[in-house]
Tab-separated table of C-alpha atoms and ligand atoms in Angstrom:
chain	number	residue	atom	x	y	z
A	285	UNK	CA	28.578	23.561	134.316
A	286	UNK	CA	25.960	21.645	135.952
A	287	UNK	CA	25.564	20.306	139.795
A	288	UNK	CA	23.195	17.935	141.601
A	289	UNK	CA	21.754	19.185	144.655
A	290	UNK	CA	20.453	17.605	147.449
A	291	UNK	CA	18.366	19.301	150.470
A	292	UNK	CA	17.476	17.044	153.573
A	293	UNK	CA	17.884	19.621	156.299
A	294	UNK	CA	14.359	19.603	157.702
A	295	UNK	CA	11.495	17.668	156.801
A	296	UNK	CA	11.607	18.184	152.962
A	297	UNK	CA	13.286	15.873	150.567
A	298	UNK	CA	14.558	17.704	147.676
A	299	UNK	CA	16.884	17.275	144.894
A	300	UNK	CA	17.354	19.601	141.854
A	301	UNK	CA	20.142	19.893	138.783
A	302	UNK	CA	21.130	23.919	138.440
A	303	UNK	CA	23.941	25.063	136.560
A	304	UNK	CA	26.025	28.238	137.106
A	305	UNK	CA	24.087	30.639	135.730
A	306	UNK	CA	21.602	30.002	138.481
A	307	UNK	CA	19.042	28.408	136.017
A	308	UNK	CA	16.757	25.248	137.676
A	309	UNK	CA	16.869	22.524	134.886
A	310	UNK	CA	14.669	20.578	137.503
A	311	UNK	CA	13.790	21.021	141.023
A	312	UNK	CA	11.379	17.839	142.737
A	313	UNK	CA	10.750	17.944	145.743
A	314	UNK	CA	8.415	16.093	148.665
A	315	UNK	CA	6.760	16.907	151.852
A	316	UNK	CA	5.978	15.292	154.642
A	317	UNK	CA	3.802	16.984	156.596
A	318	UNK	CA	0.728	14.425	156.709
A	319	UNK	CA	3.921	12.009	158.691
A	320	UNK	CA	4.568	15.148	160.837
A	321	UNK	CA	0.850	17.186	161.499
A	322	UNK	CA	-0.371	14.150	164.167
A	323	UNK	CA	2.279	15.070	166.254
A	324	UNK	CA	2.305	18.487	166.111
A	325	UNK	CA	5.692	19.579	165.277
A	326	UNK	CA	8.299	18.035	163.403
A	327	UNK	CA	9.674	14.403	164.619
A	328	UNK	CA	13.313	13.831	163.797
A	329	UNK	CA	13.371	10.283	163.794
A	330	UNK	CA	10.314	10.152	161.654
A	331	UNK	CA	11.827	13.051	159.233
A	332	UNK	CA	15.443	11.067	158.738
A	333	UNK	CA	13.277	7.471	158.054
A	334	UNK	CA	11.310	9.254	155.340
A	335	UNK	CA	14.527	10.947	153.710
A	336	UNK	CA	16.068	7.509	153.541
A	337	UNK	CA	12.956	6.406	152.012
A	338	UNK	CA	12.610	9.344	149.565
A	339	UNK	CA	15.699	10.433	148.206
A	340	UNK	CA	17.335	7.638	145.548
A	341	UNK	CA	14.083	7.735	143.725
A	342	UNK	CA	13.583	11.798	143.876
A	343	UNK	CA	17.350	11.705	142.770
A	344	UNK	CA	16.472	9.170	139.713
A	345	UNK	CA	13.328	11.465	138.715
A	346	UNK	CA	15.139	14.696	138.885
A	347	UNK	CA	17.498	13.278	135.982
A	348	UNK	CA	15.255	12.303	133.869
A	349	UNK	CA	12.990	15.343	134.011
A	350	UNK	CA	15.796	17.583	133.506
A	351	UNK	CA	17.451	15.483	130.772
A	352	UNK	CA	20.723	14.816	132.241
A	353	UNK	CA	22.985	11.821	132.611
A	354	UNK	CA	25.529	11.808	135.067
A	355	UNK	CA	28.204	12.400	132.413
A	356	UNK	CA	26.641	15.539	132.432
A	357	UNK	CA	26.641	16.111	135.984
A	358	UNK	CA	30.095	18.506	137.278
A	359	UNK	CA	29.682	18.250	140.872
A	360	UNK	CA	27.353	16.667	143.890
A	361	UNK	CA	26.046	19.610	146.189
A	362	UNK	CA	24.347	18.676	149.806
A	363	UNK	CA	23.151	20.807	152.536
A	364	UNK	CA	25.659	20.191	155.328
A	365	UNK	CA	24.341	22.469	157.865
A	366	UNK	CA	22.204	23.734	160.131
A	367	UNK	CA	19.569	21.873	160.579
A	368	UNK	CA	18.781	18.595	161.798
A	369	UNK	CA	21.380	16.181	162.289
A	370	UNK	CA	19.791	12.798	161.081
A	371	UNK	CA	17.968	14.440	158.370
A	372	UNK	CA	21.001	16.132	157.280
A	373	UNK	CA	23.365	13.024	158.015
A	374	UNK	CA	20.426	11.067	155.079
A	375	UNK	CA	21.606	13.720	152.526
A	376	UNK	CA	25.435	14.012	153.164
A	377	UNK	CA	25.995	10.103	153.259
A	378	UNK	CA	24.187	10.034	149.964
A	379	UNK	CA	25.978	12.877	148.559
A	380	UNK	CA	29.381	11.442	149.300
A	381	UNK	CA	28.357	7.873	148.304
A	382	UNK	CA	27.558	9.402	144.653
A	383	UNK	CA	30.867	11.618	144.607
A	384	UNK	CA	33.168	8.759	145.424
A	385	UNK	CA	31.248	6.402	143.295
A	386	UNK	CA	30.893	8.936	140.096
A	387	UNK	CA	34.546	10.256	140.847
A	388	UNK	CA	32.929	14.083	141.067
A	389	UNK	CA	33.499	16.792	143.574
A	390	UNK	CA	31.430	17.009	146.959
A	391	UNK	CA	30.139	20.564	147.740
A	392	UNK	CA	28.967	20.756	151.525
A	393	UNK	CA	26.579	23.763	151.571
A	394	UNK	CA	25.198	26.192	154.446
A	395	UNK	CA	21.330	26.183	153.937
A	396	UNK	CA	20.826	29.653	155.038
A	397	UNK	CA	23.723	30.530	152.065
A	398	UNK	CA	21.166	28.621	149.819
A	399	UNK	CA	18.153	31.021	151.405
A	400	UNK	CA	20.460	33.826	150.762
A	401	UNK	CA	21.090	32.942	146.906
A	402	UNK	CA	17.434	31.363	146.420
A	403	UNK	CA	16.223	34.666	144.828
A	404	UNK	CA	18.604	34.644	142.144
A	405	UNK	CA	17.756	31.943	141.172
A	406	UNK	CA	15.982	31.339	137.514
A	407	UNK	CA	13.210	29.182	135.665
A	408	UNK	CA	10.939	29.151	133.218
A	409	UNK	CA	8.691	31.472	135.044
A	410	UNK	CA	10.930	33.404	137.159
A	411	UNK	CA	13.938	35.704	136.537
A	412	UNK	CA	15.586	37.925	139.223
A	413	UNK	CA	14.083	41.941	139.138
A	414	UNK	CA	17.652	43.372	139.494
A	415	UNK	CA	21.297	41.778	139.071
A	416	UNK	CA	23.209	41.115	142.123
A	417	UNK	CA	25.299	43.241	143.770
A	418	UNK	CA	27.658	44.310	146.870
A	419	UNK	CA	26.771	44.811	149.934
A	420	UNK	CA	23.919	43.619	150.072
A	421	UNK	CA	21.244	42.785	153.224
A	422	UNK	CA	19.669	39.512	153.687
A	423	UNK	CA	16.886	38.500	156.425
A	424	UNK	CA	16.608	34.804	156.498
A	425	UNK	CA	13.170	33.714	158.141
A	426	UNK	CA	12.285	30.277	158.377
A	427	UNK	CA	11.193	27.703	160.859
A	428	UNK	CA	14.275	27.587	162.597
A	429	UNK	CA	15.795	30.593	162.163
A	430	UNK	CA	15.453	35.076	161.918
A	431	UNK	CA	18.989	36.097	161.130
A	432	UNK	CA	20.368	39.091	159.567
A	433	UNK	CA	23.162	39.119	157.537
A	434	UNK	CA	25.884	41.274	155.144
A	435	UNK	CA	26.536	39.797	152.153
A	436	UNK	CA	29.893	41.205	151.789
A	437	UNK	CA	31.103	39.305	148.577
A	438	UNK	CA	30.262	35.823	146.775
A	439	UNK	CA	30.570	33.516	149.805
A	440	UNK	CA	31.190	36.006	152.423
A	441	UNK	CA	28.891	36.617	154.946
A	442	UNK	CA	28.333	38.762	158.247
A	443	UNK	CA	26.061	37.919	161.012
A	444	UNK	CA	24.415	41.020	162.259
A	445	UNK	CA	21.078	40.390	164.354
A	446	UNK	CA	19.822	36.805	164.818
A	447	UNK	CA	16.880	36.134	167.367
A	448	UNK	CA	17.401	35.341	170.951
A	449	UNK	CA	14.641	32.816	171.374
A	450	UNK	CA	12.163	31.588	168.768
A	451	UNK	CA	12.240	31.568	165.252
A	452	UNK	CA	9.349	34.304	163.207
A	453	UNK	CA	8.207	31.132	161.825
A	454	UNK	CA	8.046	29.147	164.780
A	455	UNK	CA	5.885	31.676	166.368
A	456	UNK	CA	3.303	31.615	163.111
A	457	UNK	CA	3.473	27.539	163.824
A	458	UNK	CA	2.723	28.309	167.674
A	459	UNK	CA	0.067	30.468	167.051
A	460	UNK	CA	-1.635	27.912	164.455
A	461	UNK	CA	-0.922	25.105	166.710
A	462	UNK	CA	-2.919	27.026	169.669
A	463	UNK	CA	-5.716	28.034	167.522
A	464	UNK	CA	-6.269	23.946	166.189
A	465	UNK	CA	-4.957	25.204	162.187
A	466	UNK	CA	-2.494	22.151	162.469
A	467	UNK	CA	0.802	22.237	160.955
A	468	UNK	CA	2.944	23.904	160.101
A	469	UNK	CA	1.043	26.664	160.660
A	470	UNK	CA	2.408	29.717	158.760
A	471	UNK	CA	0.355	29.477	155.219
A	472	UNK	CA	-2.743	29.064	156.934
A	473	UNK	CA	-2.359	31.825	159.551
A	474	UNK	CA	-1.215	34.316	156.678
A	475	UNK	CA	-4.741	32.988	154.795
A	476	UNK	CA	-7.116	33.954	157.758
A	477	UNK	CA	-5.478	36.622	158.015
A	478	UNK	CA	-5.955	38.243	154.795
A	479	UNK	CA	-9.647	38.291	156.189
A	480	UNK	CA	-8.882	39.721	159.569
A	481	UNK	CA	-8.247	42.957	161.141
A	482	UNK	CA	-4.609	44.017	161.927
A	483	UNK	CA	-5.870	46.168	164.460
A	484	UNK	CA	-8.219	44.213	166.377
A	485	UNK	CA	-5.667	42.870	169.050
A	486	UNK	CA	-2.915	44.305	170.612
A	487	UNK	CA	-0.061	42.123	170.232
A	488	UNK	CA	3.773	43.397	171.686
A	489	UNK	CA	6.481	44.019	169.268
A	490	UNK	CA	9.373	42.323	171.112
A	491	UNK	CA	12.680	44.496	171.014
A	492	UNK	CA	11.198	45.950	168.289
A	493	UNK	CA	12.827	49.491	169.664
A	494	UNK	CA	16.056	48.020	171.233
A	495	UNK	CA	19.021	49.566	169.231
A	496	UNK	CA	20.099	45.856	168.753
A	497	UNK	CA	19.646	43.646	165.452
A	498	UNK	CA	18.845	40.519	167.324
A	499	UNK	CA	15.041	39.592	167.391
A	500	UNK	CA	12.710	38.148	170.324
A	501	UNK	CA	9.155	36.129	169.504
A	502	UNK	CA	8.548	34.180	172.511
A	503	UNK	CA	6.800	36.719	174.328
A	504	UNK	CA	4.420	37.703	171.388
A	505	UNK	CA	3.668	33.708	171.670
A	506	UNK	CA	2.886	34.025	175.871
A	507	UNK	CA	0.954	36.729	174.806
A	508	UNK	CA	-1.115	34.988	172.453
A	509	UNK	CA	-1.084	31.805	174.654
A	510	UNK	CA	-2.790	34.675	177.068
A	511	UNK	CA	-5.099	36.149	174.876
A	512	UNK	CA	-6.739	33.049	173.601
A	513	UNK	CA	-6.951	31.786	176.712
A	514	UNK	CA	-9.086	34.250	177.950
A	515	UNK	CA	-11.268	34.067	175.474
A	516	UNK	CA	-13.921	31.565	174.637
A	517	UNK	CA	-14.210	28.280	172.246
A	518	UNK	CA	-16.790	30.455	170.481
A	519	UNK	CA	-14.974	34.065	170.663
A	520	UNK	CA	-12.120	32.407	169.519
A	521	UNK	CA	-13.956	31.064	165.761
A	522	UNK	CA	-15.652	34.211	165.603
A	523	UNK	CA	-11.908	36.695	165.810
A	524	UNK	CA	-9.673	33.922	164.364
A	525	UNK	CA	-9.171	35.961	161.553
A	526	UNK	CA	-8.147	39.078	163.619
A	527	UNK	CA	-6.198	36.650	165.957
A	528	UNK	CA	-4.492	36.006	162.962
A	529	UNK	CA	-4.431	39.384	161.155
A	530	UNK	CA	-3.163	41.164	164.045
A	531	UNK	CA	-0.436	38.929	165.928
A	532	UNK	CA	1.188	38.627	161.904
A	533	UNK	CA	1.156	42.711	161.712
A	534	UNK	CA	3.325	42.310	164.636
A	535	UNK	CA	5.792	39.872	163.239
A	536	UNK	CA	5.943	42.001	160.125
A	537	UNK	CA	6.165	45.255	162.106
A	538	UNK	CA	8.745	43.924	164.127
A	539	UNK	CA	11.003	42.389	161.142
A	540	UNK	CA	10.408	44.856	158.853
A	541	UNK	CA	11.850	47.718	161.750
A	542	UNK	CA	15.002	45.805	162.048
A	543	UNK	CA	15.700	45.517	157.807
A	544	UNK	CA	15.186	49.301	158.173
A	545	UNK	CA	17.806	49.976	161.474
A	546	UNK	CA	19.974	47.747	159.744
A	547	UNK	CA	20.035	49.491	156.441
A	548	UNK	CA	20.610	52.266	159.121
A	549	UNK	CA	23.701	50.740	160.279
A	550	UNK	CA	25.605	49.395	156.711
A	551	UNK	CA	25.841	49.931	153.166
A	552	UNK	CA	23.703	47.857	151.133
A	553	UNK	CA	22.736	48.003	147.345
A	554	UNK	CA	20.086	45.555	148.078
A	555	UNK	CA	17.938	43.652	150.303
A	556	UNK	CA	16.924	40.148	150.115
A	557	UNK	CA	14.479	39.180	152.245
A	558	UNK	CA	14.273	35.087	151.936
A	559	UNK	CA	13.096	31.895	153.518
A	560	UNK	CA	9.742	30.123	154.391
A	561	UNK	CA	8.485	33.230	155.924
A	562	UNK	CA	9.124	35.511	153.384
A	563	UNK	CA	5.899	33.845	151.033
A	564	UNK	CA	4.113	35.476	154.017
A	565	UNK	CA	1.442	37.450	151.983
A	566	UNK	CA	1.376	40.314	154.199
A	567	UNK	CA	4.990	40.719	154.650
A	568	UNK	CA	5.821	40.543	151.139
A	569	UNK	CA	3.667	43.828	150.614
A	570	UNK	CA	4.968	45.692	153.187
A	571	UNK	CA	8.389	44.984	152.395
A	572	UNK	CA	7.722	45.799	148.773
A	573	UNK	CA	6.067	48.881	149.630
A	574	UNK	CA	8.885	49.836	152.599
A	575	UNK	CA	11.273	49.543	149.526
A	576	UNK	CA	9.625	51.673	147.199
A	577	UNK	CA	8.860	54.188	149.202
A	578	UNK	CA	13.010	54.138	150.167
A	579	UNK	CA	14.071	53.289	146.747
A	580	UNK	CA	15.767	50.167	148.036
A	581	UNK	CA	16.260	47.632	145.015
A	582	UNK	CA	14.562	44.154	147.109
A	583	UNK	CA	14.623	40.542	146.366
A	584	UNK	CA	12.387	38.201	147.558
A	585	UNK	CA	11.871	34.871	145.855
A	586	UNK	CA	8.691	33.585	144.376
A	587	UNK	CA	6.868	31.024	146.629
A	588	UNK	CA	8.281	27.724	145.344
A	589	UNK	CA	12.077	29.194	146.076
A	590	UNK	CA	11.140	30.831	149.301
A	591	UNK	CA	10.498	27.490	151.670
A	592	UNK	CA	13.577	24.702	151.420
A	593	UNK	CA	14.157	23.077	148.321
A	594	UNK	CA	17.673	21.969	146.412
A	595	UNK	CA	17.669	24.392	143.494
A	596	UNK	CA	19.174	26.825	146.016
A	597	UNK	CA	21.479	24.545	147.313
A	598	UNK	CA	22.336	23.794	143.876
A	599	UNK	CA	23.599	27.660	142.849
A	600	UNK	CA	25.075	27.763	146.373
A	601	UNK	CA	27.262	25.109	145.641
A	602	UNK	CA	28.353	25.786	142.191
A	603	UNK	CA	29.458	28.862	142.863
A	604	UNK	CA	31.537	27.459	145.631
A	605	UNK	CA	32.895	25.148	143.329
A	606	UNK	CA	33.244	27.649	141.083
A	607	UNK	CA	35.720	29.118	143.617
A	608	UNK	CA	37.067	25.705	143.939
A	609	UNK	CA	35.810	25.202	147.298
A	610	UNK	CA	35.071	21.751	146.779
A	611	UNK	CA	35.144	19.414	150.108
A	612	UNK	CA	36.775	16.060	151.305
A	613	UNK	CA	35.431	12.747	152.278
A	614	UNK	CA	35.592	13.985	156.047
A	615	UNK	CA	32.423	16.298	155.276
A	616	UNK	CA	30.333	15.885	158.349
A	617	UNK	CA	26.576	17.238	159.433
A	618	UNK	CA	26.518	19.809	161.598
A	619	UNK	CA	23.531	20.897	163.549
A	620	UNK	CA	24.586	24.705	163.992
A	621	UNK	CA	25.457	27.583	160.964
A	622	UNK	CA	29.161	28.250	161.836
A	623	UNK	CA	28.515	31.063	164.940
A	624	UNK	CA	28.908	34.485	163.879
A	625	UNK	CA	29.899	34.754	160.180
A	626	UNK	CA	29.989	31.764	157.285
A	627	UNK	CA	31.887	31.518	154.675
B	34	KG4	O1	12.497	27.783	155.074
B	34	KG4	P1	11.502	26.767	155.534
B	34	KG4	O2	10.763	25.983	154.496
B	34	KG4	O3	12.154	25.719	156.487
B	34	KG4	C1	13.129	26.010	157.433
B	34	KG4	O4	14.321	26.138	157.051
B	34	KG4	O5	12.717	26.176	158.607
B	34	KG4	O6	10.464	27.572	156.483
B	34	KG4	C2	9.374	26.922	157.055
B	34	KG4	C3	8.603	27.945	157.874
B	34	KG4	C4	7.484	27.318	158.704
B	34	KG4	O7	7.592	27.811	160.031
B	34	KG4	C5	6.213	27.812	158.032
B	34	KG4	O8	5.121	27.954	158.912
B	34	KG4	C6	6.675	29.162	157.486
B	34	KG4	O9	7.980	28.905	157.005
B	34	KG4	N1	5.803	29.649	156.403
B	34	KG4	C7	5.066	30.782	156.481
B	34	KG4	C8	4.319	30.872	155.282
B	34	KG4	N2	4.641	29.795	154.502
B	34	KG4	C9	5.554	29.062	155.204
B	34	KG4	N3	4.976	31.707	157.465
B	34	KG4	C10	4.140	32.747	157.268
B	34	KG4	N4	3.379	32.889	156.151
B	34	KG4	C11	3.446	31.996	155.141
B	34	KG4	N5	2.703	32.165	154.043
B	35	ZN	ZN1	15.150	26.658	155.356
């Protein structure tokens, strides 16, 4: 069985053909951050134009690269939700479009669920360390969201900690936008840093002792906001590697503390840490080494699966449809993840 998946969530078009073994046939996908960096943050209206704009001939590409004909194609698989809703509504009007016009099933999927499955994924290059299995942990850490979740079974999911206020990788984008790195911020942040000190600023750990799973990063941001403000245009080029090195150690320190109260908390036979922020450098050492040292089995996907892109949508949805969880022509977007647990 083989799907077509389509990702328009965000700011990145992407469409991929995966089949149910997880394996990418193709993934292409395209960025638009030179539409987005002038402004500083993402625009919605700009994002949704540049979907419409993208997407038939990413669609087109993605065939032929992968070799397939439509004949060949079992089922059409879309992000659905959360994210934002033009950009989303681009993908999910296309998606139905090619279901009722090709007669296949429609698979609405939850992009986290596709952050949450992106590291068993499978290419060329790339093959899963250890086999799924339940219970399982999963940290999702992206742009717009830190949540912590069960995996209880296929397609059955628990919320346990989300944060409260800013996303980890919003704060890496805050902190790049107030030191003039541009955006998004995260990759270039997590490259100064790997020349900085860790230690050379003190930088709070927000809730980071609270018995609670639910994470905080705005005030690590008002503390930075505070920190390079009292410093000078020249101070600040001269430490913007420690800026960097040591406001990151405190998103890792903080995230990695929850994973570990967490595994506290529930059973897991493995941890998947996943999304954008997890081809953080610096937190994909620690983690690795937090894991060895407690002989947890973790997955992490290799940088091309980590930020958004279809191929997880793609195993996502087949394994919904596997499950016959297909959807109907009343599949809407949705701004918000279903509160509390997905299925
Ligand atoms: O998962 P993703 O591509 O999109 C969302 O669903 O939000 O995540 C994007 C986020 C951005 O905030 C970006 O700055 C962050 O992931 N990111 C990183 C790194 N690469 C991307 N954050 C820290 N270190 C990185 N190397
Ligand atoms: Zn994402």
């Amino acid at each position: 069985m083989k799907v077509l998946a389509i990702e328009t969530s965000c700011d990145d078009t992407s469409v991929a053909v995966v089949d149910d073994s997880g394996r990418v046939h193709a993934v292409l996908s395209r960025n638009q951050d030179s539409s987005h960096q002038p402004f500083g943050g993402i625009v919605p209206e700009i994002a949704c134009r540049n979907h419409t704009q993208f997407l038939l001939p990413l669609i087109d590409d993605v065939l032929r690269c992968s070799n397939t004909i439509w004949d060949g194609i079992d089922g059409i698989c879309v992000t659905s939700r959360p994210g934002l809703i033009g950009s989303l509504l681009v993908g999910v009007v296309t998606a139905k479009s090619l279901a009722l016009a090709l007669g296949k099933p429609l698979i609405g999927v939850n992009h986290l669920e596709g952050h949450l499955l992106a590291p068993y994924l499978m290419d060329a290059k790339y093959t899963p360390r250890y086999q799924r299995q339940y219970p399982s942990l999963g940290l999702v850490i992206s742009g717009g969201h830190t949540s912590l979740y069960r995996l209880v079974s296929p397609g059955k999911y628990l919320l346990l900690g989300e944060t409260v206020d800013d996303a980890a990788g919003e704060a890496f984008d805050k902190l790049a936008k107030m030191l003039g790195l541009g955006f998004p911020g995260g990759a270039v942040v997590d490259f100064h840093a790997q020349s900085g000190s860790a230690q050379a600023f003190e930088f709070p750990r927000p809730m980071m002792r609270s018995e609670s799973l639910n994470f905080s990063f705005s005030g690590l941001k008002t503390a930075a906001y505070r920190m390079i403000h009292s410093l000078s245009i020249e101070e600040i080029k001269a430490k913007m590697n420690d800026l960097c090195a040591s406001y990151q150690e405190a998103i890792v320190d903080v995230l990695l503390a929850k994973l570990a109260l967490a595994l506290k908390r529930v059973e897991a036979r493995q941890v998947i840490v996943t999304g954008g922020v997890s081809a953080n450098s610096r937190l994909r050492q620690r983690a690795t080494e937090w894991a060895d040292e407690n002989k947890i089995d973790l997955l992490i996907p290799p940088l091309r699966f980590c930020t958004d892109n279809a191929a997880m949508i793609g195993l996502a949805g087949i394994e919904r449809l596997m499950r016959n969880e297909s959807d109907t022509m009343q599949l809407g977007p949705h701004p918000q993840s279903i509160i509390g647990d997905f299925q």
